[in-house]
Coordinates of C-alpha atoms in Angstrom, one line a residue:
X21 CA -6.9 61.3 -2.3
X22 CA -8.7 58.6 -0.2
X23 CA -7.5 55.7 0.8
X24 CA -8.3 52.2 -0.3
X25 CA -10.7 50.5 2.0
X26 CA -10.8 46.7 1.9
X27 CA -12.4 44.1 3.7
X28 CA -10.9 41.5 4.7
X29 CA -11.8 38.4 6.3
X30 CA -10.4 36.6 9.2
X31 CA -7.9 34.6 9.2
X32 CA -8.8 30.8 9.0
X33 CA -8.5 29.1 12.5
X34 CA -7.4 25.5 13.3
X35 CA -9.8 23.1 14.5
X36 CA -8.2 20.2 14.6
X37 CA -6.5 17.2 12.6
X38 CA -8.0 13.8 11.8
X39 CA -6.1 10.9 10.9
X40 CA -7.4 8.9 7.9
X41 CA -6.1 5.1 6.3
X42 CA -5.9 4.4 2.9
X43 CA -7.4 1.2 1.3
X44 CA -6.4 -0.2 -2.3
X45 CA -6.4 3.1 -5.0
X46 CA -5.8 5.4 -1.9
X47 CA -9.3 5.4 -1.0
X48 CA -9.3 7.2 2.4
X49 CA -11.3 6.1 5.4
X50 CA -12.0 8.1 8.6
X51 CA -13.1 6.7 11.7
X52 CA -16.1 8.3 13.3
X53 CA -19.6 8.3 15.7
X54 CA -23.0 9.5 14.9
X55 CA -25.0 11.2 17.4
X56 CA -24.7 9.3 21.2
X57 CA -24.2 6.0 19.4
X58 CA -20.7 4.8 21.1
X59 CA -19.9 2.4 18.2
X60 CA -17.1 3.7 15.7
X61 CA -17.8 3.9 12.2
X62 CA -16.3 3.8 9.0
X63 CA -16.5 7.0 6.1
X64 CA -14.7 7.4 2.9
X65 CA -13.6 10.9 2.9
X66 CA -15.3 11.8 -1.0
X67 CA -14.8 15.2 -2.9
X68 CA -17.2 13.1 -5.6
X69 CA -20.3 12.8 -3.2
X70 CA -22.5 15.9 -3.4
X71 CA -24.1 15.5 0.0
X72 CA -22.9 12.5 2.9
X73 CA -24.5 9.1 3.4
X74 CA -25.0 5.7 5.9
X75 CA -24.9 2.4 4.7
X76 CA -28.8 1.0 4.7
X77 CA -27.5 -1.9 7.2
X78 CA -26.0 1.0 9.4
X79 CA -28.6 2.6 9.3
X80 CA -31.0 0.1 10.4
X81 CA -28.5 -1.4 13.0
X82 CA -28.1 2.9 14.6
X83 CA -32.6 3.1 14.2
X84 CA -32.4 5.9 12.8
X85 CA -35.3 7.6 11.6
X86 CA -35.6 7.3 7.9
X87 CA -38.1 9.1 5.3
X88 CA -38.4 9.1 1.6
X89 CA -37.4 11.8 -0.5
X90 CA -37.6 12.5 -3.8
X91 CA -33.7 13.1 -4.4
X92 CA -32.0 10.7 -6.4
X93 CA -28.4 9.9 -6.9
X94 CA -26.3 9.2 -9.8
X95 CA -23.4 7.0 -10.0
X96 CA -21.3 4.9 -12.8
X97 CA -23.6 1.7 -12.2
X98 CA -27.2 3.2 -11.5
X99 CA -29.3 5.8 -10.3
X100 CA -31.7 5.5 -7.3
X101 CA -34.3 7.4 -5.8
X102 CA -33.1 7.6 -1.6
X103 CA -34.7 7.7 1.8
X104 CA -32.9 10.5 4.2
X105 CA -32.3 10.4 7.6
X106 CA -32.4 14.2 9.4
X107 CA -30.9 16.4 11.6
X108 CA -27.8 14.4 12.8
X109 CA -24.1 15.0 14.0
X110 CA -21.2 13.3 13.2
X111 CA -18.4 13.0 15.5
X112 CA -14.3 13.1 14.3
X113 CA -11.4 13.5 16.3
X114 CA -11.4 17.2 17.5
X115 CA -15.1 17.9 15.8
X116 CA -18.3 17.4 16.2
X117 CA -20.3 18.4 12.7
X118 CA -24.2 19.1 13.8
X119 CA -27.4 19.7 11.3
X120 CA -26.4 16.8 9.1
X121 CA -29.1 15.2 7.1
X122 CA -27.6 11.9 5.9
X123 CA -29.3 9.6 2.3
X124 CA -29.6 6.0 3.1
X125 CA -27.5 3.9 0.4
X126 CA -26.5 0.3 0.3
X127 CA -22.8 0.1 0.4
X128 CA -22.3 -3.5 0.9
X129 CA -20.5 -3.9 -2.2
X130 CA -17.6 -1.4 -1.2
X131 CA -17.6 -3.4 2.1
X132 CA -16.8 -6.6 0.1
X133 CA -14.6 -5.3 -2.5
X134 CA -12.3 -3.7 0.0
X135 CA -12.8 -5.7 3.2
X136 CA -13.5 -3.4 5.6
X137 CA -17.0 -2.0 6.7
X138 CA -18.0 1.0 5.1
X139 CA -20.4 2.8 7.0
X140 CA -21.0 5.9 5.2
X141 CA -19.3 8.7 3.0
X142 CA -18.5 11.8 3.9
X143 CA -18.9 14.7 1.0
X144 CA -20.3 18.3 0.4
X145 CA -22.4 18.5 2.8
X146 CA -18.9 18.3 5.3
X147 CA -16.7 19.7 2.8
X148 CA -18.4 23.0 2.1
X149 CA -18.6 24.4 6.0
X150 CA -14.6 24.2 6.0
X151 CA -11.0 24.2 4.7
X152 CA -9.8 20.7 4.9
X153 CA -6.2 19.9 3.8
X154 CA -5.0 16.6 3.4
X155 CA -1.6 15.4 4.1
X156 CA -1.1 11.6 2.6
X157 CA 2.3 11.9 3.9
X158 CA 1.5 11.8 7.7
X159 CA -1.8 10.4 6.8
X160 CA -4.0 12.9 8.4
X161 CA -6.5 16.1 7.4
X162 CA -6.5 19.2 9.0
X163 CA -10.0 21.4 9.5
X164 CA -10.1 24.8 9.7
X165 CA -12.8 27.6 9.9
X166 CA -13.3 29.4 6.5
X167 CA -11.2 32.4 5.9
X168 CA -8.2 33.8 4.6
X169 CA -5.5 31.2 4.4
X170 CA -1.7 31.1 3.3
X171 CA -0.8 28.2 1.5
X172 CA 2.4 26.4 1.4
X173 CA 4.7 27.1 -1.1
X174 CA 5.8 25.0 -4.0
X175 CA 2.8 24.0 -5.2
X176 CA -0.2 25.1 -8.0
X177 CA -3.6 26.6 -7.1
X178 CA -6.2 25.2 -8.9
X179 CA -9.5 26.9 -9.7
X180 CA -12.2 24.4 -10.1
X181 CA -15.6 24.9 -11.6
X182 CA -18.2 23.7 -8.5
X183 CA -21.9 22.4 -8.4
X184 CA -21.8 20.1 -5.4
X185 CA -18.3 18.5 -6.9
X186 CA -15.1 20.0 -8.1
X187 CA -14.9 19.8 -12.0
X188 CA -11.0 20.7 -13.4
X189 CA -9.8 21.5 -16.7
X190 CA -7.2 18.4 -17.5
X191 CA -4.8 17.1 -20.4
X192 CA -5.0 13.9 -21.6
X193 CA -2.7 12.6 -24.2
X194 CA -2.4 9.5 -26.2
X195 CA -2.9 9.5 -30.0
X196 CA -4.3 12.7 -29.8
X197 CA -4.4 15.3 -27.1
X198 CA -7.2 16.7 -25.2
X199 CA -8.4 19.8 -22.8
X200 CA -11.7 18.6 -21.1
X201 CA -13.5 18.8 -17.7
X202 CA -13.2 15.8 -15.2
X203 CA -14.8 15.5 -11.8
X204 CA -11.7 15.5 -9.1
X205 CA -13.1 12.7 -7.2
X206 CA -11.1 11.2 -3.8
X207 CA -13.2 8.5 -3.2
X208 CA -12.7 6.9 -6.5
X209 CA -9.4 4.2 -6.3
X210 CA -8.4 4.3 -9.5
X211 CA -6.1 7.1 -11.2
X212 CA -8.7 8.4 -14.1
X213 CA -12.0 7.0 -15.8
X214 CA -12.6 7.9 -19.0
X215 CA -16.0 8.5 -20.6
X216 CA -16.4 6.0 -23.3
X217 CA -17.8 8.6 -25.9
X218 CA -15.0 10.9 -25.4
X219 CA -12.7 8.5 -26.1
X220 CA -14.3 7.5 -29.0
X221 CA -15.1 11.3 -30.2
X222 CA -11.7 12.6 -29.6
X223 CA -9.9 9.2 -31.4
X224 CA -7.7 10.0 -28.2
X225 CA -6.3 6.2 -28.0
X226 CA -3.9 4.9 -30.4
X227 CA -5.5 2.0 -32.4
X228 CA -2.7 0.0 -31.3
X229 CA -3.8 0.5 -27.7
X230 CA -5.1 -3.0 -26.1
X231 CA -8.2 -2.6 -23.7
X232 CA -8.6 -5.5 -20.9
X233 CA -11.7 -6.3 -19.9
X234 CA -12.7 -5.3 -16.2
X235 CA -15.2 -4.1 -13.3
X236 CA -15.6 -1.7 -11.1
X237 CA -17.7 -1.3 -8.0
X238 CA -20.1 2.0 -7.6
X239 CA -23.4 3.0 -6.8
X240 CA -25.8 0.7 -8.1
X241 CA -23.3 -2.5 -7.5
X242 CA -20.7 -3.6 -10.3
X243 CA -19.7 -2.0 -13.5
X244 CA -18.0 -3.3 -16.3
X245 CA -15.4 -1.3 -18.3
X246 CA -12.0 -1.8 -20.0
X247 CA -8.5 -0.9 -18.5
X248 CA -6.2 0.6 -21.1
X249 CA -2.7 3.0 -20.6
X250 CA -2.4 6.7 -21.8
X251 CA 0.5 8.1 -22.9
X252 CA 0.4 11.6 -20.7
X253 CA -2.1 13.1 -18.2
X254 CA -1.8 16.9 -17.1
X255 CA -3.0 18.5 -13.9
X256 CA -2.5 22.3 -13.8
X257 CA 1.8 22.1 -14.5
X258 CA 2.1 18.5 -13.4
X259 CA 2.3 15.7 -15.8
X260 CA 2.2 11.7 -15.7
X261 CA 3.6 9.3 -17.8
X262 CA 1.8 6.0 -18.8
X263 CA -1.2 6.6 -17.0
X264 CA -3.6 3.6 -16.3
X265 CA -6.8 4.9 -17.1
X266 CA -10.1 3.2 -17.3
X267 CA -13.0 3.5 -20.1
X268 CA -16.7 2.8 -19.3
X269 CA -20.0 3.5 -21.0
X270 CA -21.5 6.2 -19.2
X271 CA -25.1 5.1 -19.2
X272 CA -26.6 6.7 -16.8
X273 CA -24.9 9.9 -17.5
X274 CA -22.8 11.2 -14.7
X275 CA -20.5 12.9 -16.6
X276 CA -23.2 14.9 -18.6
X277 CA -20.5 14.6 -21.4
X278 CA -20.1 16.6 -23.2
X279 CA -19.9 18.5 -20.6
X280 CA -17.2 16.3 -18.5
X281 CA -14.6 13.5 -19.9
X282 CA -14.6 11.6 -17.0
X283 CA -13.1 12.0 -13.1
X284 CA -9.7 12.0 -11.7
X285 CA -9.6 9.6 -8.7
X286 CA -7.2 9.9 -5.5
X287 CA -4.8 7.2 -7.0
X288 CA -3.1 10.7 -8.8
X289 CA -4.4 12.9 -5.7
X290 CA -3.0 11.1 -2.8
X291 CA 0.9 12.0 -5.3
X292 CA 0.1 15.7 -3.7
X293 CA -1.0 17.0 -0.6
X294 CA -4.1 18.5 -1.1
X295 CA -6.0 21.4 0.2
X296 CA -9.8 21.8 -0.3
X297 CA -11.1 24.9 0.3
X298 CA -15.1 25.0 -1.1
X299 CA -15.9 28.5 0.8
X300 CA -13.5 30.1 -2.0
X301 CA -14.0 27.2 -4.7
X302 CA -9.7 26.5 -4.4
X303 CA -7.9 23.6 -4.2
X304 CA -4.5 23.8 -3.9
X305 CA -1.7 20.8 -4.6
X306 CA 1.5 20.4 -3.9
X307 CA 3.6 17.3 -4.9
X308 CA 5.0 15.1 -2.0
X309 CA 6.7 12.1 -1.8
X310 CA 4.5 9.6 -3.0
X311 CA 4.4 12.1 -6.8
X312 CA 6.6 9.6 -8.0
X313 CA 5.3 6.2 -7.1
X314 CA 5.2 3.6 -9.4
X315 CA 1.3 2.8 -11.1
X316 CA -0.3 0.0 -10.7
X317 CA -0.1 -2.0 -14.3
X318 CA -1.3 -5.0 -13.6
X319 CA -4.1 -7.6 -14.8
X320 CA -4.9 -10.7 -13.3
X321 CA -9.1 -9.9 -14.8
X322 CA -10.1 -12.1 -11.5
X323 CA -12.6 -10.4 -9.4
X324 CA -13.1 -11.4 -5.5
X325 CA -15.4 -10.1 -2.8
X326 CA -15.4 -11.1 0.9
X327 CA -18.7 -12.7 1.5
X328 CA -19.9 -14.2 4.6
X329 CA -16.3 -13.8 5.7
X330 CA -15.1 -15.8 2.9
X331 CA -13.0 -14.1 0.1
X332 CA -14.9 -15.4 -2.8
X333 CA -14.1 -15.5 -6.9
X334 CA -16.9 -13.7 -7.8
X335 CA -15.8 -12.9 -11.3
X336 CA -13.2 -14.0 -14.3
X337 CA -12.6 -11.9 -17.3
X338 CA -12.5 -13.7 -20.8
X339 CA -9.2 -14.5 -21.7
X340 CA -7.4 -13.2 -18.7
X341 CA -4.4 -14.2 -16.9
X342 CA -7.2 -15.4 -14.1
X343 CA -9.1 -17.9 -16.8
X344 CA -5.7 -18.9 -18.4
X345 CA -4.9 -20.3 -14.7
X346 CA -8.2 -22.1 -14.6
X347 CA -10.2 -20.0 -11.6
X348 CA -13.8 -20.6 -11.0
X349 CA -16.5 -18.8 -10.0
X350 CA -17.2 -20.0 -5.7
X351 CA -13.1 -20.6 -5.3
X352 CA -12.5 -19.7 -2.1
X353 CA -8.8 -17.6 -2.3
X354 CA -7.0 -18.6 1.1
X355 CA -3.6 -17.1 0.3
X356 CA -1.7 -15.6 -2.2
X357 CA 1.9 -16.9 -2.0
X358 CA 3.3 -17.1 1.5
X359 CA 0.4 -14.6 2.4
X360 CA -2.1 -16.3 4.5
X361 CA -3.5 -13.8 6.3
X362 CA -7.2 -13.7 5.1
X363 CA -6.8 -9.9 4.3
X364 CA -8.1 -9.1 1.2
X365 CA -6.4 -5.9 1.3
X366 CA -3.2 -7.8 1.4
X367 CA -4.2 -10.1 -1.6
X368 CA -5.2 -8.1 -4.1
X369 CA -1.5 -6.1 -3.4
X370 CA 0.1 -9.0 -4.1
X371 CA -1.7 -9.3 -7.2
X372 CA 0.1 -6.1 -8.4
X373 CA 2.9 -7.3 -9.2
X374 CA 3.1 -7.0 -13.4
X375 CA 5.0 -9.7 -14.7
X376 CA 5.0 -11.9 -11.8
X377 CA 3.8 -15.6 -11.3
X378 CA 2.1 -16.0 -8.3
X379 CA 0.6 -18.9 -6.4
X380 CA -2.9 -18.8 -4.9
X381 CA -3.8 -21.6 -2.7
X382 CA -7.9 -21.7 -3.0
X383 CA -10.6 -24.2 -1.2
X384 CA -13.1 -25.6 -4.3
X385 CA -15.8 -27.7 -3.3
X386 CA -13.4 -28.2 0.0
X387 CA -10.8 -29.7 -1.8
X388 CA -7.8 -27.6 -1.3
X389 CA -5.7 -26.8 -4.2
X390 CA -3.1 -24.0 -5.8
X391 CA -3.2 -22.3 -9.0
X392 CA -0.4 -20.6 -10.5
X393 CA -1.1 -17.5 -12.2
X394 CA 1.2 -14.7 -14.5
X395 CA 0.0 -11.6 -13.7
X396 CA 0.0 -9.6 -16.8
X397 CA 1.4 -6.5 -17.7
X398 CA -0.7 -3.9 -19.4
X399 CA 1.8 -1.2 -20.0

């Protein structure tokens, strides 16, 4: 007889942990320098970029070198062709990450939706040299070398189809139920978007079903879609109830449907800890204590940016709770309730609370004034 002969790798090795915050939708952000520059900057940590990115006005403000390409990206509100940037390394807590080459994009939009300067996203290109595990609990990500790795117990190994970005098989249920492919996407704050066509294909939502009228902000600046409930959603064993989803018309085709529904965004990943382990296309979930956090149901259909350091209505859906109240376009929102902070952040929470009236003291024309508004519930 012989004996079995296996190889077998070596063991992954700790690097180090990074901590992370979390914006509206559980969008993460992690603090880091590029380079020598001494100035910290700001990345969303994003399983649904396929390479890593500056902000154009970072960019310029760092001089770094910049050259066309002729790569372009996708996203749900354009496609563009992008200049690169070459051969840098980014900086985290515990890491330096060299041979980086970096497309120029224009996030100023994320920078005014959620109040804080986004400087950059961090995806494949970082993702695919390591295992990263994320704990939302203690609010940090740990790297480690490639290699074999024991994880915890108590939670479900999923094995995702890669390109550049994780596609999963996941239930959706409503009228009808479906299997189909969706993109597992952290830097998306929102729990799922669902491809218009799919939903209209499958008949997945009951024809009771209301959809409100909405935006939301991506490459290529604003996007408008609907907000609607479903009844279930199912990752691997784990299942939600009443799940807010989102519907848009996929026009310039990042889904590929039929090929995928739609993505899952971090607003359902941040309910498990999550490892991400591209070397052996795994990722690994286990519950934790945010798996059983409320959703977000409510709709106020009022849309404001921070703009020149004033949060602006930008935006007011047709016959939403924020036109019933009579908001304009240019009110300037200086608190919500006894809130007057100036943190957008901080108003648009208090704007989640379905069912509640709330008071927003706005400037208009200078003239200060407050409007009462009901948020609505769309469960």
């Amino acid at each position: 007889m012989h004996a079995q002969e296996e190889f077998v790798p070596p063991e992954a090795r700790h690097i180090t942990f990074v901590p992370f915050s979390m914006l509206t939708g559980g969008i993460m952000i992690v603090r880091a320098t590029l380079d020598d520059h001494k100035d910290s900057l700001n990345f969303v940590l994003d399983t649904g970029s396929g390479g890593i990115s500056l902000d154009s006005a970072t960019a310029a403000y760092l001089q770094v070198e910049q050259k066309m390409s002729d790569k372009t990206v996708r996203g749900i509100a354009g496609v563009k062709t992008v200049m690169f940037t070459y051969n840098h390394t980014l900086h985290m807590e515990g890491i330096s990450v060299a041979n980086l080459d970096f497309h120029i994009n224009d996030y100023d939009i994320l920078t005014s939706a959620y109040g804080v300067r986004i400087d950059g996203i961090i995806g494949y290109s970082f993702l695919r040299r390591y295992i990263v595990s994320i704990d939302y609990e203690k609010m940090i990500f740990e790297v480690l070398t490639p290699g074999t790795y024991k994880y915890p117990r108590g939670g479900y190994m999923l094995k995702p189809q890669f390109s550049t970005l994780p596609m999963q098989m996941i239930g959706v249920k409503d009228s009808k139920e479906i299997l189909s492919k969706f993109y597992l996407d952290t830097g998306a704050g929102l729990c799922m978007l669902l491809n218009e066509d799919l939903v209209e294909d499958s008949a997945l939502l009951r024809s009771k079903r209301k959809l409100y009228p909405t935006e939301a902000e991506g490459l290529g600046g604003k996007k408008s879609m609907s907000l609607t409930v479903v009844k279930e959603v199912k990752v691997g064993p784990y299942k939600f109830r009443n799940v807010p989803v989102y519907v848009f018309d996929d026009e310039f085709n990042i889904t590929q449907y039929p090929v995928l529904g739609g993505l899952l965004g971090n607003d359902i990943l941040r309910r498990f800890n999550v490892t991400l382990n591209y070397p052996e296309q795994q990722i690994y979930i286990k519950p934790n204590k945010r798996y059983s956090d409320s959703f977000d149901y409510s709709y106020s259909g009022l849309g404001m940016y921070l703009i020149d350091g004033a949060i602006t209505v930008t935006d007011i859906m047709k016959k939403s709770p924020a036109e019933d109240a009579g908001f304009v376009p240019g009110d300037i929102v200086m608190g919500v309730d006894n809130d007057l902070s100036g943190n957008i952040q901080s108003y648009k929470t208090r704007l989640q609370n379905a069912g509640e009236k709330v008071k927003v003291l706005i400037s208009r024309k200078g003239e200060l004034m407050v409007i009462t508004m009901k948020i609505r519930s769309i469960l």
